[in-house]
Coordinates of C-alpha atoms in Angstrom, one line a residue:
Chain R
M1 CA -33.4 23.5 32.3
V2 CA -33.8 26.1 34.4
C3 CA -35.2 26.0 38.6
G4 CA -35.5 29.0 40.2
K5 CA -32.5 31.2 38.8
M6 CA -30.3 27.9 38.8
I7 CA -29.2 26.4 35.7
R8 CA -29.3 22.7 35.8
I9 CA -27.5 20.4 33.4
E10 CA -27.3 16.4 33.4
L11 CA -24.8 14.8 31.2
N12 CA -23.6 11.5 31.0
G13 CA -20.1 9.8 30.2
R14 CA -18.4 6.5 30.0
V15 CA -17.1 5.1 33.8
I16 CA -13.2 5.0 33.7
K17 CA -13.1 5.4 38.0
K18 CA -16.5 4.8 39.2
G19 CA -17.4 6.9 42.0
R20 CA -19.4 9.8 43.5
A21 CA -17.9 13.4 44.4
V22 CA -19.8 16.7 44.8
G23 CA -17.2 20.1 44.5
E24 CA -16.8 22.7 42.2
A25 CA -15.6 22.9 38.6
L26 CA -12.1 24.0 37.5
K27 CA -11.7 23.6 34.1
S28 CA -8.7 23.6 31.4
D29 CA -9.4 23.9 27.5
E30 CA -6.2 22.4 27.0
P31 CA -4.5 19.2 28.0
I32 CA -3.0 18.4 31.4
S33 CA 0.4 16.6 32.3
F34 CA 1.1 15.6 35.7
F35 CA 4.4 14.9 35.3
G36 CA 6.3 18.2 35.5
C37 CA 3.7 20.6 35.4
I38 CA 2.2 20.2 39.0
D39 CA 3.3 20.9 42.1
K40 CA 3.0 17.8 44.1
K41 CA 2.7 18.9 47.3
T42 CA 0.3 22.2 46.7
G43 CA -1.6 20.8 43.4
V44 CA -1.0 23.7 41.8
I45 CA -0.9 23.9 37.8
T46 CA 3.2 25.5 37.3
E47 CA 3.2 25.2 33.1
K48 CA 4.6 28.2 32.2
G49 CA 1.3 29.9 29.6
H50 CA -1.7 27.0 31.4
D51 CA -4.7 27.6 31.3
L52 CA -4.2 27.0 34.7
E53 CA -0.9 27.6 35.8
G54 CA -1.0 29.1 38.8
K55 CA -4.0 27.5 39.6
S56 CA -4.8 24.3 42.3
V57 CA -6.2 21.2 41.5
K58 CA -6.9 20.8 45.2
G59 CA -10.4 19.2 46.4
K60 CA -11.7 20.3 42.7
I61 CA -13.2 19.0 40.4
L62 CA -10.8 19.0 37.5
V63 CA -12.6 19.0 33.7
F64 CA -10.2 19.1 31.2
P65 CA -10.1 17.7 27.3
N66 CA -7.2 15.2 27.7
G67 CA -4.3 14.6 29.6
K68 CA -0.8 14.7 27.8
G69 CA 3.4 13.3 28.4
S70 CA 5.4 11.3 30.3
T71 CA 3.2 7.7 31.4
V72 CA 5.4 8.8 35.5
G73 CA 2.0 11.4 35.0
S74 CA -0.3 8.6 36.8
Y75 CA 2.1 8.0 39.5
S76 CA 2.3 11.5 39.6
L77 CA -1.0 11.4 40.3
Y78 CA -1.1 8.6 43.3
I79 CA 1.6 11.1 45.1
L80 CA -1.3 14.4 45.2
K81 CA -3.7 12.1 46.6
K82 CA -1.4 11.2 48.4
N83 CA 0.0 14.4 49.4
N84 CA -4.3 15.4 50.2
V85 CA -3.4 18.0 47.2
A86 CA -6.1 15.6 44.2
P87 CA -8.4 16.9 42.9
R88 CA -12.4 15.3 44.1
A89 CA -13.2 14.3 40.1
I90 CA -11.5 14.4 36.8
I91 CA -13.8 15.3 33.8
N92 CA -11.8 14.6 30.4
K93 CA -13.3 14.9 27.0
D94 CA -11.6 11.6 25.8
C95 CA -9.5 10.1 28.2
E96 CA -6.2 8.5 27.3
P97 CA -4.1 6.0 29.1
I98 CA -2.0 8.0 31.2
I99 CA -5.6 10.2 33.7
A100 CA -7.1 6.4 33.7
V101 CA -4.4 4.7 35.0
G102 CA -3.7 7.6 37.9
A103 CA -7.3 7.6 38.2
I104 CA -7.8 4.7 39.0
I105 CA -4.5 3.3 40.6
S106 CA -5.1 7.0 43.4
E107 CA -9.1 6.1 43.8
I108 CA -10.4 9.5 42.1
P109 CA -13.8 9.1 40.6
C110 CA -13.1 9.5 36.5
V111 CA -15.5 9.8 34.0
D112 CA -14.8 10.7 30.1
K113 CA -16.4 11.1 26.5
V114 CA -18.2 14.4 28.2
D115 CA -19.6 17.4 26.5
I116 CA -17.2 19.5 28.8
S117 CA -18.4 22.4 26.7
K118 CA -21.4 22.6 29.1
I119 CA -19.2 23.0 31.9
K120 CA -17.4 26.9 33.6
N121 CA -15.3 27.3 35.9
G122 CA -16.9 27.2 39.1
D123 CA -19.9 25.8 38.6
R124 CA -21.2 23.3 41.3
I125 CA -20.7 19.6 40.1
I126 CA -21.6 16.0 41.1
I127 CA -21.0 13.4 39.6
N128 CA -22.5 9.9 40.3
N129 CA -20.6 7.2 37.7
G130 CA -20.9 7.9 34.5
K131 CA -23.6 11.1 35.5
V132 CA -22.8 14.5 35.4
V133 CA -25.2 17.1 37.2
V134 CA -23.8 20.6 36.3
E135 CA -25.2 22.8 39.0
R136 CA -24.8 27.4 38.0
I137 CA -26.0 29.9 40.3
Chain F
M1 CA -15.5 -5.1 26.9
H2 CA -17.2 -8.7 27.0
L3 CA -16.5 -10.5 30.9
T4 CA -15.9 -13.9 31.2
K5 CA -17.8 -15.1 34.6
E6 CA -14.6 -15.5 35.7
E7 CA -13.2 -11.9 34.6
R8 CA -15.9 -10.3 36.0
E9 CA -15.4 -11.9 39.5
M10 CA -11.9 -11.0 39.2
L11 CA -13.1 -7.1 38.7
E12 CA -15.5 -7.0 41.3
G13 CA -12.3 -7.7 43.8
R14 CA -13.4 -11.4 44.9
R15 CA -10.0 -13.1 44.2
G16 CA -8.2 -10.5 46.0
E17 CA -8.1 -6.6 45.8
G18 CA -4.4 -6.8 43.2
V19 CA -6.1 -8.4 41.1
Q20 CA -9.1 -5.9 41.6
K21 CA -7.1 -2.2 41.0
A22 CA -4.8 -4.6 38.0
M23 CA -8.5 -5.1 36.1
E24 CA -10.1 -1.6 36.9
I25 CA -7.2 -0.8 34.8
L26 CA -6.9 -3.2 32.3
T27 CA -10.9 -3.3 31.2
A28 CA -10.2 1.2 31.9
L29 CA -7.7 0.6 29.1
G30 CA -9.7 -2.2 27.1
D31 CA -13.1 0.5 27.0
I32 CA -10.5 3.5 25.8
Y33 CA -8.9 1.4 22.7
N34 CA -13.0 -0.1 22.0
A35 CA -11.3 -4.1 22.8
N36 CA -14.1 -7.0 23.0
K37 CA -12.4 -9.1 24.4
F38 CA -9.4 -10.0 26.5
I39 CA -6.6 -12.8 25.9
P40 CA -3.8 -14.8 28.0
I41 CA -0.5 -13.4 27.7
K42 CA 2.5 -15.9 28.2
S43 CA 4.7 -13.2 29.3
A44 CA 5.3 -9.8 30.8
Q45 CA 8.5 -7.0 30.4
V46 CA 7.8 -4.4 32.9
S47 CA 9.6 -0.6 32.5
G48 CA 9.1 2.1 35.0
V49 CA 12.3 0.6 36.7
S50 CA 14.3 3.8 37.1
Y51 CA 14.1 6.2 40.0
K52 CA 15.8 8.0 37.7
N53 CA 12.3 8.1 35.8
L54 CA 10.0 7.0 38.7
G55 CA 10.4 10.3 41.4
D56 CA 9.5 9.5 44.8
A57 CA 6.3 9.4 43.6
G58 CA 6.7 5.3 41.3
L59 CA 8.6 4.2 44.6
E60 CA 6.2 4.8 47.0
F61 CA 3.0 3.3 44.8
L62 CA 5.4 0.1 44.2
C63 CA 5.9 -0.3 47.7
E64 CA 2.7 0.1 48.5
W65 CA 1.3 -2.3 45.9
A66 CA 3.9 -4.7 47.4
D67 CA 3.1 -4.2 51.2
K68 CA -0.5 -5.4 50.0
G69 CA 1.0 -9.0 49.5
I70 CA 0.3 -8.6 45.3
K71 CA 2.1 -11.2 43.0
I72 CA 2.1 -11.8 39.8
K73 CA 0.7 -14.7 37.7
T74 CA 2.3 -15.3 34.1
P75 CA 6.1 -14.4 34.0
A76 CA 7.8 -10.8 33.9
T77 CA 10.9 -9.3 33.5
L78 CA 12.2 -5.0 34.4
N79 CA 13.7 -3.4 32.2
P80 CA 16.6 -1.4 33.1
S81 CA 17.3 0.0 36.1
G82 CA 18.7 3.3 37.1
I83 CA 22.1 1.3 38.8
D84 CA 24.4 -2.1 38.4
L85 CA 23.0 -4.1 40.8
S86 CA 25.6 -5.8 41.9
N87 CA 28.8 -3.1 40.7
W88 CA 27.0 -0.1 41.6
K89 CA 29.9 0.5 44.5
D90 CA 32.6 0.6 42.3
I91 CA 31.3 2.7 39.3
G92 CA 30.0 5.3 41.8
F93 CA 26.4 5.6 41.9
P94 CA 25.7 8.3 44.0
K95 CA 23.8 6.0 47.5
K96 CA 21.4 8.1 47.8
F97 CA 19.8 7.1 44.7
V98 CA 21.0 3.7 45.3
D99 CA 19.4 2.8 48.5
K100 CA 15.6 4.8 46.5
Q101 CA 16.4 1.8 43.6
L102 CA 17.0 -1.1 45.7
K103 CA 13.7 -0.7 47.4
I104 CA 12.0 -0.1 43.9
I105 CA 13.6 -3.5 42.8
D106 CA 13.1 -4.9 46.3
A107 CA 9.5 -4.3 45.8
F108 CA 9.1 -6.0 42.3
R109 CA 10.7 -8.9 43.0
R110 CA 8.0 -9.3 46.8
M111 CA 6.0 -9.0 43.4
G112 CA 7.4 -12.2 42.0
I113 CA 9.2 -10.6 39.1
R114 CA 12.1 -11.4 38.1
T115 CA 14.4 -9.4 38.9
E116 CA 16.5 -9.3 35.3
C117 CA 17.0 -5.6 34.5
T118 CA 17.2 -5.4 30.7
C119 CA 15.3 -4.1 27.0
T120 CA 16.8 -7.1 25.5
P121 CA 15.5 -10.2 27.1
Y122 CA 14.9 -12.4 24.5
L123 CA 19.0 -12.4 24.0
I124 CA 18.9 -14.2 27.0
L125 CA 19.6 -18.2 28.0
M126 CA 15.9 -18.6 30.5
G127 CA 15.3 -15.0 29.5
N128 CA 12.1 -14.0 28.0
K129 CA 12.0 -14.9 24.6
P130 CA 8.3 -15.3 23.1
N131 CA 7.4 -17.3 20.0
F132 CA 5.9 -16.0 16.9
G133 CA 2.0 -16.0 17.6
D134 CA 2.1 -15.3 21.2
H135 CA 0.2 -13.1 23.1
I136 CA 2.2 -10.7 25.2
A137 CA 2.1 -7.5 27.2
W138 CA 5.6 -5.7 27.0
S139 CA 6.6 -1.5 27.6
E140 CA 9.9 -1.2 26.7
S141 CA 9.6 0.3 23.0
S142 CA 12.5 -1.7 21.6
A143 CA 11.6 -4.6 22.9
V144 CA 7.6 -3.9 22.0
S145 CA 9.2 -3.6 18.7
Y146 CA 11.7 -6.2 18.6
A147 CA 9.3 -8.8 19.9
N148 CA 6.6 -7.7 17.2
S149 CA 8.4 -7.0 14.2
I150 CA 11.6 -9.8 13.9
I151 CA 9.7 -12.6 16.5
G152 CA 6.5 -12.3 15.6
A153 CA 4.6 -12.2 18.6
R154 CA 1.9 -10.0 19.6
T155 CA 2.5 -6.8 22.3
N156 CA 1.0 -3.4 22.7
R157 CA 3.1 -0.5 23.6
E158 CA 2.4 -1.1 27.0
S159 CA 3.5 1.1 29.8
G160 CA 4.9 0.3 33.5
I161 CA 1.1 -0.2 35.0
S162 CA -0.2 -1.5 32.1
A163 CA 2.3 -4.2 31.6
L164 CA 2.2 -5.2 35.8
S165 CA -1.2 -5.7 35.7
S166 CA -1.3 -8.0 32.6
A167 CA 1.6 -10.0 34.7
I168 CA -0.4 -10.1 37.1
T169 CA -3.9 -11.5 36.0
G170 CA -2.5 -12.8 33.1
L171 CA -4.8 -11.1 30.0
T172 CA -4.2 -7.8 28.2
P173 CA -7.4 -6.3 26.3
E174 CA -7.7 -7.0 22.5
Y175 CA -7.1 -4.2 20.6
G176 CA -4.3 -2.8 18.5
Y177 CA -1.4 -4.9 17.8
H178 CA -3.2 -8.0 18.8
L179 CA -5.1 -7.5 15.7
D180 CA -4.4 -8.8 12.0
E181 CA -5.8 -6.1 10.7
N182 CA -4.1 -3.5 12.5
R183 CA -0.4 -5.0 11.4
K184 CA -0.7 -4.5 8.2
A185 CA 2.1 -1.9 6.4
D186 CA 0.8 1.8 6.3
F187 CA 3.7 3.0 4.6
V188 CA 6.0 1.6 1.9
I189 CA 10.3 2.6 2.5
N190 CA 11.9 2.2 -0.3
V191 CA 15.7 2.1 1.4
K192 CA 17.7 2.7 -1.9
T193 CA 21.0 3.2 0.3
R194 CA 23.3 0.8 1.3
L195 CA 23.2 0.5 5.0
N196 CA 26.2 -1.1 6.8
K197 CA 27.0 -0.6 9.9
I198 CA 24.3 -0.6 13.2
S199 CA 24.3 3.2 13.3
D200 CA 23.6 3.3 9.8
F201 CA 20.4 1.3 11.5
G202 CA 20.1 3.8 14.4
A203 CA 20.3 6.3 11.6
L204 CA 18.0 4.8 8.8
G205 CA 14.8 4.4 12.3
Y206 CA 15.5 7.7 13.8
V207 CA 14.6 9.7 10.2
V208 CA 12.1 7.9 9.1
G209 CA 10.3 7.3 13.2
K210 CA 9.9 11.4 12.7
K211 CA 8.6 11.0 9.5
I212 CA 5.7 8.3 10.2
G213 CA 4.9 8.0 14.6
N214 CA 3.0 5.6 15.6
N215 CA 2.3 4.4 11.6
V216 CA 3.9 0.7 10.7
P217 CA 6.6 1.0 7.7
F218 CA 7.3 -2.1 5.4
F219 CA 10.9 -1.1 4.3
K220 CA 12.6 -2.7 0.6
G221 CA 16.1 -2.4 -0.1
I222 CA 17.7 -4.3 2.4
K223 CA 19.2 -6.9 1.5
N224 CA 20.9 -8.4 5.2
A225 CA 20.6 -7.6 8.2
S226 CA 21.7 -8.9 12.0
S227 CA 20.0 -8.8 14.4
D228 CA 22.1 -6.7 16.3
Q229 CA 21.3 -4.0 13.4
L230 CA 17.9 -5.1 13.9
K231 CA 17.6 -4.2 17.0
S232 CA 19.1 -0.4 16.7
L233 CA 16.5 0.1 14.2
C234 CA 13.8 -1.4 16.3
A235 CA 14.9 0.8 19.3
S236 CA 16.2 4.5 17.7
M237 CA 12.8 4.7 15.1
A238 CA 10.9 3.8 18.5
A239 CA 12.3 6.7 20.4
S240 CA 12.0 9.3 17.6
G241 CA 8.8 8.0 16.5
A242 CA 6.7 6.0 18.4
V243 CA 7.0 2.3 16.1
A244 CA 5.2 -0.5 17.0
L245 CA 5.7 -2.8 14.5
Y246 CA 7.5 -3.1 11.3
H247 CA 8.2 -5.2 8.6
I248 CA 10.8 -5.3 6.1
E249 CA 10.8 -7.2 3.1
D250 CA 12.5 -11.1 3.5
I251 CA 13.9 -10.8 6.6
T252 CA 10.9 -10.4 9.1
P253 CA 8.6 -13.6 9.5
E254 CA 5.5 -11.5 8.8
A255 CA 6.2 -9.3 6.0
K256 CA 4.3 -11.6 3.1
R257 CA 2.3 -10.9 0.5
G258 CA -0.8 -8.5 1.5
I259 CA 0.5 -7.1 4.6
I260 CA 1.0 -3.9 2.4
K261 CA -2.1 -1.8 2.9
R262 CA -2.8 -0.9 -0.7
D263 CA -3.0 2.6 -0.3
A264 CA -0.1 3.1 1.4
Q265 CA 2.1 6.1 0.8
E266 CA 6.2 5.3 -0.2
I267 CA 8.7 7.6 0.9
V268 CA 12.1 7.2 -0.7
I269 CA 15.8 6.7 2.3
E270 CA 19.0 7.9 0.0
D271 CA 22.3 8.8 1.4
E272 CA 21.4 12.0 2.2
D273 CA 18.7 11.0 4.1
I274 CA 20.9 8.8 6.7
K275 CA 23.7 11.6 6.6
E276 CA 20.7 13.8 7.8
G277 CA 20.1 11.5 10.5
Y278 CA 23.7 11.2 11.4
K279 CA 24.2 15.6 11.4
A280 CA 20.8 15.6 13.7
L281 CA 21.7 13.2 16.2
N282 CA 26.0 14.9 16.7
S283 CA 26.5 17.1 18.3
T284 CA 29.9 19.2 17.9
V285 CA 31.9 18.8 20.8
K286 CA 35.1 16.4 20.9
E287 CA 36.8 15.8 24.5
I288 CA 34.6 12.6 25.5
D289 CA 33.8 11.7 29.0
L290 CA 32.0 8.5 27.9
V291 CA 31.6 5.9 25.5
A292 CA 29.1 4.1 25.9
I293 CA 27.1 1.3 24.2
G294 CA 24.8 -1.4 24.2
C295 CA 21.6 0.1 24.1
P296 CA 19.4 -1.9 23.5
H297 CA 21.1 -4.2 25.8
A298 CA 24.6 -5.0 23.5
S299 CA 25.3 -9.0 22.6
L300 CA 28.1 -11.2 23.1
E301 CA 28.6 -10.7 19.5
E302 CA 29.0 -6.9 20.5
I303 CA 30.6 -7.3 23.2
E304 CA 33.5 -9.5 21.0
S305 CA 33.4 -6.9 18.3
I306 CA 34.9 -4.1 20.6
A307 CA 37.5 -6.5 22.5
N308 CA 38.6 -7.4 18.7
I309 CA 38.8 -3.4 17.9
L310 CA 40.2 -2.5 21.2
D311 CA 42.8 -5.0 20.3
G312 CA 44.5 -4.5 23.7
K313 CA 44.6 -1.1 23.7
K314 CA 44.2 1.2 26.7
V315 CA 41.1 4.4 26.6
K316 CA 41.7 7.6 27.7
S317 CA 38.2 8.3 28.7
A318 CA 35.6 5.7 30.3
L319 CA 34.0 2.7 28.2
W320 CA 30.6 1.5 29.5
I321 CA 29.3 -2.0 28.1
T322 CA 25.5 -1.6 29.1
T323 CA 24.6 -4.9 29.1
S324 CA 21.8 -7.5 30.3
R325 CA 23.1 -10.1 34.1
G326 CA 23.2 -12.9 31.5
V327 CA 25.1 -11.7 28.2
K328 CA 27.5 -10.2 31.1
E329 CA 27.9 -13.6 32.5
M330 CA 28.7 -15.5 29.0
A331 CA 31.4 -12.4 28.7
E332 CA 32.9 -13.7 31.4
K333 CA 32.7 -17.1 31.3
T334 CA 34.3 -16.8 27.7
S335 CA 37.2 -13.8 29.1
L336 CA 36.0 -11.5 26.6
L337 CA 35.1 -9.8 30.4
K338 CA 38.7 -9.2 31.1
R339 CA 39.5 -8.3 28.1
I340 CA 37.6 -5.8 27.7
E341 CA 38.9 -4.6 31.6
E342 CA 42.1 -4.9 30.7
S343 CA 41.6 -2.4 28.3
G344 CA 40.1 0.1 31.4
G345 CA 36.4 -0.7 30.0
V346 CA 34.1 -1.4 32.5
I347 CA 30.7 -4.3 31.6
V348 CA 27.4 -2.7 33.2
S349 CA 24.7 -4.5 34.2
D350 CA 21.2 -4.2 35.1
T351 CA 21.2 -0.3 33.8
C352 CA 22.0 2.0 30.6
M353 CA 23.4 5.3 29.7
V354 CA 19.9 6.5 29.3
V355 CA 18.2 5.7 32.6
A356 CA 21.0 5.4 34.9
P357 CA 21.9 9.0 36.5
I358 CA 24.9 9.5 34.2
E359 CA 25.5 13.0 35.1
E360 CA 25.6 13.0 38.7
L361 CA 28.8 10.8 38.1
G362 CA 30.3 13.5 36.3
F363 CA 29.9 13.0 32.6
K364 CA 29.2 15.8 30.5
S365 CA 29.5 14.3 27.0
M366 CA 29.4 11.1 25.8
A367 CA 29.8 8.6 22.0
T368 CA 27.8 6.1 20.6
N369 CA 26.6 4.2 18.4
S370 CA 22.9 3.9 19.3
G371 CA 20.9 6.4 18.0
K372 CA 18.2 6.4 20.5
A373 CA 20.8 7.2 22.7
A374 CA 21.9 9.8 21.2
F375 CA 18.8 11.0 20.3
Y376 CA 17.1 10.8 24.4
V377 CA 20.8 11.7 26.6
P378 CA 21.2 15.1 25.4
S379 CA 17.9 15.9 26.8
H380 CA 17.1 13.5 29.1
C381 CA 20.1 13.4 30.9
G382 CA 21.6 16.8 29.3
L383 CA 25.3 15.3 27.7
S384 CA 26.7 16.5 24.6
V385 CA 26.7 14.2 22.6
R386 CA 28.8 11.7 19.8
F387 CA 26.8 9.2 17.2
G388 CA 28.4 7.2 15.0
S389 CA 30.2 4.3 14.1
L390 CA 31.3 1.1 16.5
E391 CA 35.2 1.9 15.5
R392 CA 34.8 5.6 15.9
C393 CA 33.0 5.5 19.4
I394 CA 36.1 2.9 20.0
C395 CA 38.6 5.3 18.5
A396 CA 37.3 8.0 20.3
A397 CA 37.8 5.7 23.6
V398 CA 41.7 5.3 22.9
N399 CA 42.3 8.9 21.9
G400 CA 39.8 10.5 24.4
V401 CA 39.0 12.8 21.9
W402 CA 35.8 12.7 18.7
E403 CA 37.4 12.9 15.2
D404 CA 35.4 14.1 12.2
D405 CA 35.8 12.5 8.4

C-alpha cells in the first residue's frame, strides 16, 4: 500500500513476548548469537564476517531469521538490557528457545513467523504484539 | 497451547511474578514446539550452574530472581558447579571465582533448589531418581539421556532456564520426548565389535553422535553393559551429537518390538570405527599434569576400581576423581576415600573437569577415560587431552606420562 511517497506494509506474526515498540529496523540475513558475538557494554556485534559486524543493536528493532549458539545467550540478552544497549524489539523468521527465553526474561517484545524479506534496514517499524507495521519513505 | 483455567491464571500473574515469568517462558517454548498442553512433572534438574559458563550475566539474573522471592514447587537438583563447594580452598580455586560461584549457589538455594551439584543425581541415595514413565524436566545432556534411555523417564533437552521454569511451575509443555511417537528409533546401529571398557563406550558414543546428530538410535550387538558404561555412552553421544534418547536391544527398558521406525537407516560399527573414535579424541601430548576421572560423575564402583588399580602406588600427576557429594560420603564411609588420598589422589565433589576453571589452576594437559570430557576440554578449557582406558589413565597418573600401545 502506498500513502503519498511512503510505503506502508502490514505483517502478522506470532507473539513470543508481547509488547509494543517503535523504532528503526536493523536487519540481518544471518542467525545471531548473543553469547560471545556481541559486546555487552555497547551492543555492537563483534562476530567476524557477520553481516552486522560493527553495528550496534542498541535501541533498534532487530530483525533476523533465528538465534544460534550457546543457551547462555539468553542471559547475554538480559545483560544487554541491564546495560541499556539491548534492541528495543526482536522480529524473527523462526524464533528458537535461546532468543525466546532471552526476550522474555529481558522484557523485550518479540514476534516471529514474520515474512522478514519485506523489511529493509532503516525502515520504521511499529510492533503491537503480533502486528508489525513497516513504514518506508 | 490449550491452557487450563489455573494455568491461565498463572500466566496472567495471579500466582505471583515468578510463576508468571516461568509460565511465559514455558508457553513460548510450547508454542515454538507445537505443544498442545502442559503436563505435570515429577522432578527437575537444572544446568547452567558454573560461573565459568554463566558469567556475570547469569549470576545477576539468578540473584535477581532469588531476590524477588521466587520459589520452586517441584523438587530439583543442580548440575555441577565450577568448584568443590566444601574443599575449594585446598584444591586452590581462585578466590574471585569462588566468591561468584558461591553467590550463584546461594541464589539457587534461596529459590528452594537442593544444592547437590551433580550430573548423576540418579546415583545417590535420596538423590533425584525418576521412575519409568515419569515426566521430568532435566537439562544436563548426559543426565537427560540416562533418564530417557536407561530409566525410561521422559524429558526433553531442557535449558537451565526452562528446567528452572518447570521447577517453579511444576509443568512442562507436552512435546518431543514426552510423546510416544518421538521415542522411536530413526537409526539401527549394528555394533560388530566387542566393547569392554568404559572408554570403548565413550568412543562409540562419539562416533555415533557425530553420525546421527539429534536422532534416536537403536543399538544391536551390545551383549552387556554396566551402568557406568551406559552413562559414558549417554555423555559422549550427547556431546558429539545431541542424542537425548537411545535404545539397546535386550538392555534398555523401551527396546521392545515396534520401537524402530520402519524407514530406519542402518549404520554398521566395526573395530575401525572405534579406533577412529579414540584417534579423534586424542592429542599427542606426553607429559600429563592432570588425570581426571568422573565425567559423568563417578559411581562408587568406579572409585573402587581406581583404588584397586592404584593399589597403594603414589601418583606423580594430579589425580582428580569428580563425583557427587553423596558418592563422596559413601567413599568416605567405606575407606575408599582414604585409599585414594593415600595414593595422592583427590575426590573432588560438586564440580568436574569440564565446568571447573581447570585452565586457571595451572594444568596444561589432561588424561581421561571420558569421551565427553575428551570432546569438550580441548576447546572449552584449552588443555591438550589424552583419552584411553581407566587402567591407562591411572598408569599415566602414576608415571606422569602417557604411554602409547
